[in-house]
Tab-separated table of C-alpha atoms in Angstrom:
chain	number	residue	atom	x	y	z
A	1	UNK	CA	189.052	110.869	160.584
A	2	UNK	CA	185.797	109.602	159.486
A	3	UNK	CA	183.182	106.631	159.609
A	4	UNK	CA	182.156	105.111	156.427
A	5	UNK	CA	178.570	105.045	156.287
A	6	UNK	CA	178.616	101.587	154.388
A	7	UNK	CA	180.783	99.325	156.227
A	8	UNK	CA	181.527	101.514	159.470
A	9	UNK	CA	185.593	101.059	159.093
A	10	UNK	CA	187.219	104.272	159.651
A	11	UNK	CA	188.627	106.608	156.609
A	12	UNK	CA	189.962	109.764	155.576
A	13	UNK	CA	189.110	112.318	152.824
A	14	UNK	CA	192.393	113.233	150.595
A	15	UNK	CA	191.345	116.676	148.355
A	16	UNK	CA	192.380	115.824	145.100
A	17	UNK	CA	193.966	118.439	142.688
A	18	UNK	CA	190.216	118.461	141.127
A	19	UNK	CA	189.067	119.584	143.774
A	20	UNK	CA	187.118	116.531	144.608
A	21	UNK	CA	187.379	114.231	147.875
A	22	UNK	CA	188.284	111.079	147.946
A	23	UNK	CA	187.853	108.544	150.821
A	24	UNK	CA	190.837	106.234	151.628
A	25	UNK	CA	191.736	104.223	153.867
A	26	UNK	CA	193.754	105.817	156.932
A	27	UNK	CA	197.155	103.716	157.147
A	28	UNK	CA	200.025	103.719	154.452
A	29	UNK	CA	199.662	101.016	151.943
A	30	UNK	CA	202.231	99.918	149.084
A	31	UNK	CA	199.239	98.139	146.601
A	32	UNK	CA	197.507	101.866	146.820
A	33	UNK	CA	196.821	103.830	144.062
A	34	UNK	CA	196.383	107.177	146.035
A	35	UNK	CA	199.473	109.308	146.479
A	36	UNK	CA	199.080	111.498	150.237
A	37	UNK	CA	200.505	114.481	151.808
A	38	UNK	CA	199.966	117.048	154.252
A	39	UNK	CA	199.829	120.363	153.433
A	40	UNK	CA	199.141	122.507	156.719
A	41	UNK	CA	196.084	120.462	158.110
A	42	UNK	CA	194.577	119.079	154.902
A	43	UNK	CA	195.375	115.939	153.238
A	44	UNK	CA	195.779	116.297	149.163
A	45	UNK	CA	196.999	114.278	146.821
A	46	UNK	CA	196.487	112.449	143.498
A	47	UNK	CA	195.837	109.047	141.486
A	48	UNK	CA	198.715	107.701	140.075
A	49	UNK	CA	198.807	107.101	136.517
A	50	UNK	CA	202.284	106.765	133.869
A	51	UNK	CA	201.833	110.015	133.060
A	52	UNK	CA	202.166	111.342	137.498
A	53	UNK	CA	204.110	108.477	139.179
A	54	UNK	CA	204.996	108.873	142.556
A	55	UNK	CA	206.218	112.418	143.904
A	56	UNK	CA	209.017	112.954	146.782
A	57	UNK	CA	207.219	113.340	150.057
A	58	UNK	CA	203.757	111.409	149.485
A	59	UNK	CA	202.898	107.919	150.551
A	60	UNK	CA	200.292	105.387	149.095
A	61	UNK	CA	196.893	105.058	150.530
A	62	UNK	CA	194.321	102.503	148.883
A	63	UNK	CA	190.942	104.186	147.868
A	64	UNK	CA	188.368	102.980	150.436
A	65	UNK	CA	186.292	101.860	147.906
A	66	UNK	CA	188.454	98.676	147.258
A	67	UNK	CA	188.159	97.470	150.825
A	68	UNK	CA	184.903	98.788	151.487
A	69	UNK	CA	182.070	95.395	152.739
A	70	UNK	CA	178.985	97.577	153.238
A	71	UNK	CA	176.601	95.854	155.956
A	72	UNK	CA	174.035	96.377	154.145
A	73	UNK	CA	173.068	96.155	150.546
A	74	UNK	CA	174.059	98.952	148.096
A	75	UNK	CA	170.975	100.517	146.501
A	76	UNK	CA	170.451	98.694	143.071
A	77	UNK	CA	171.066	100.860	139.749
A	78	UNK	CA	168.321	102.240	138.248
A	79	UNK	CA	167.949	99.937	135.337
A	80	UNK	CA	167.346	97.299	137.603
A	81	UNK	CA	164.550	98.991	139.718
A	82	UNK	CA	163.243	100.280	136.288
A	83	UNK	CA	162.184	98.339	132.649
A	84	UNK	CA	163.451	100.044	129.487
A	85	UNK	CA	159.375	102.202	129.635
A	86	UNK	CA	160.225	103.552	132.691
A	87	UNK	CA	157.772	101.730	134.547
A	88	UNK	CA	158.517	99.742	137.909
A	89	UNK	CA	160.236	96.167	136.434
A	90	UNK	CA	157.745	93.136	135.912
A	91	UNK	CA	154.554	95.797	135.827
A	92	UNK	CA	152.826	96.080	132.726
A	93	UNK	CA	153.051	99.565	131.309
A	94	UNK	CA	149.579	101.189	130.996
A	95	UNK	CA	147.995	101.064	127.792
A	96	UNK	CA	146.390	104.030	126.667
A	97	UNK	CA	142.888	103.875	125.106
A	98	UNK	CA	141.986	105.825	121.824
C-alpha cells in the first residue's frame, strides 16, 4: 500500500491493461468504476465501460481521485498562472522599441 501525497489517505496502484497505474482506493466498493484482481502479487485490472462490464473474479474499487481532499492546494493550470502572451497574468507584456 501507499500514501497519497495530496490528502495522506492510504491507496493502492492497480496496473491497467495499458500499462498505466492507477491509484484507488484500498477497500472494495460497489459505486467504483475500477474492476481489481490479483494476479501473483500485482494488482491489474480495468475501467468499466458497456463495451467491458464486469468480469468473474474482480471486485470494484473507486479511483482515488474521486475521494481524494488534498491538504493543500493543487497547483493552478497554466492558463491561470499565465495570460494568453505568455507573460506572468496582470504584467504588462514588454513592448519592443523599433
Amino acid at each position: 500500500m501507499s500514501t497519497c501525497r495530496d490528502c495522506r489517505a492510504t491507496i493502492r496502484f492497480v496496473r491497467l491493461e495499458s500499462g498505466k497505474a492507477m491509484p484507488v482506493n484500498p477497500t472494495p466498493d460497489s459505486t467504483g468504476m475500477v474492476a481489481v484482481d490479483w494476479q501473483g502479487t500485482e494488482l491489474v485490472g480495468y475501467v468499466l465501460s458497456k463495451t467491458d462490464p464486469l468480469r468473474p473474479g474482480y471486485r470494484l474499487h473507486r479511483a482515488h481521485r474521486a475521494d481524494c481532499h488534498p491538504t493543500k492546494p493543487r497547483t493552478p493550470a497554466p492558463d491561470a498562472l499565465f495570460g494568453a502572451a505568455g507573460t506572468p497574468a496582470g504584467i504588462p507584456s514588454p513592448r519592443r522599441t523599433p
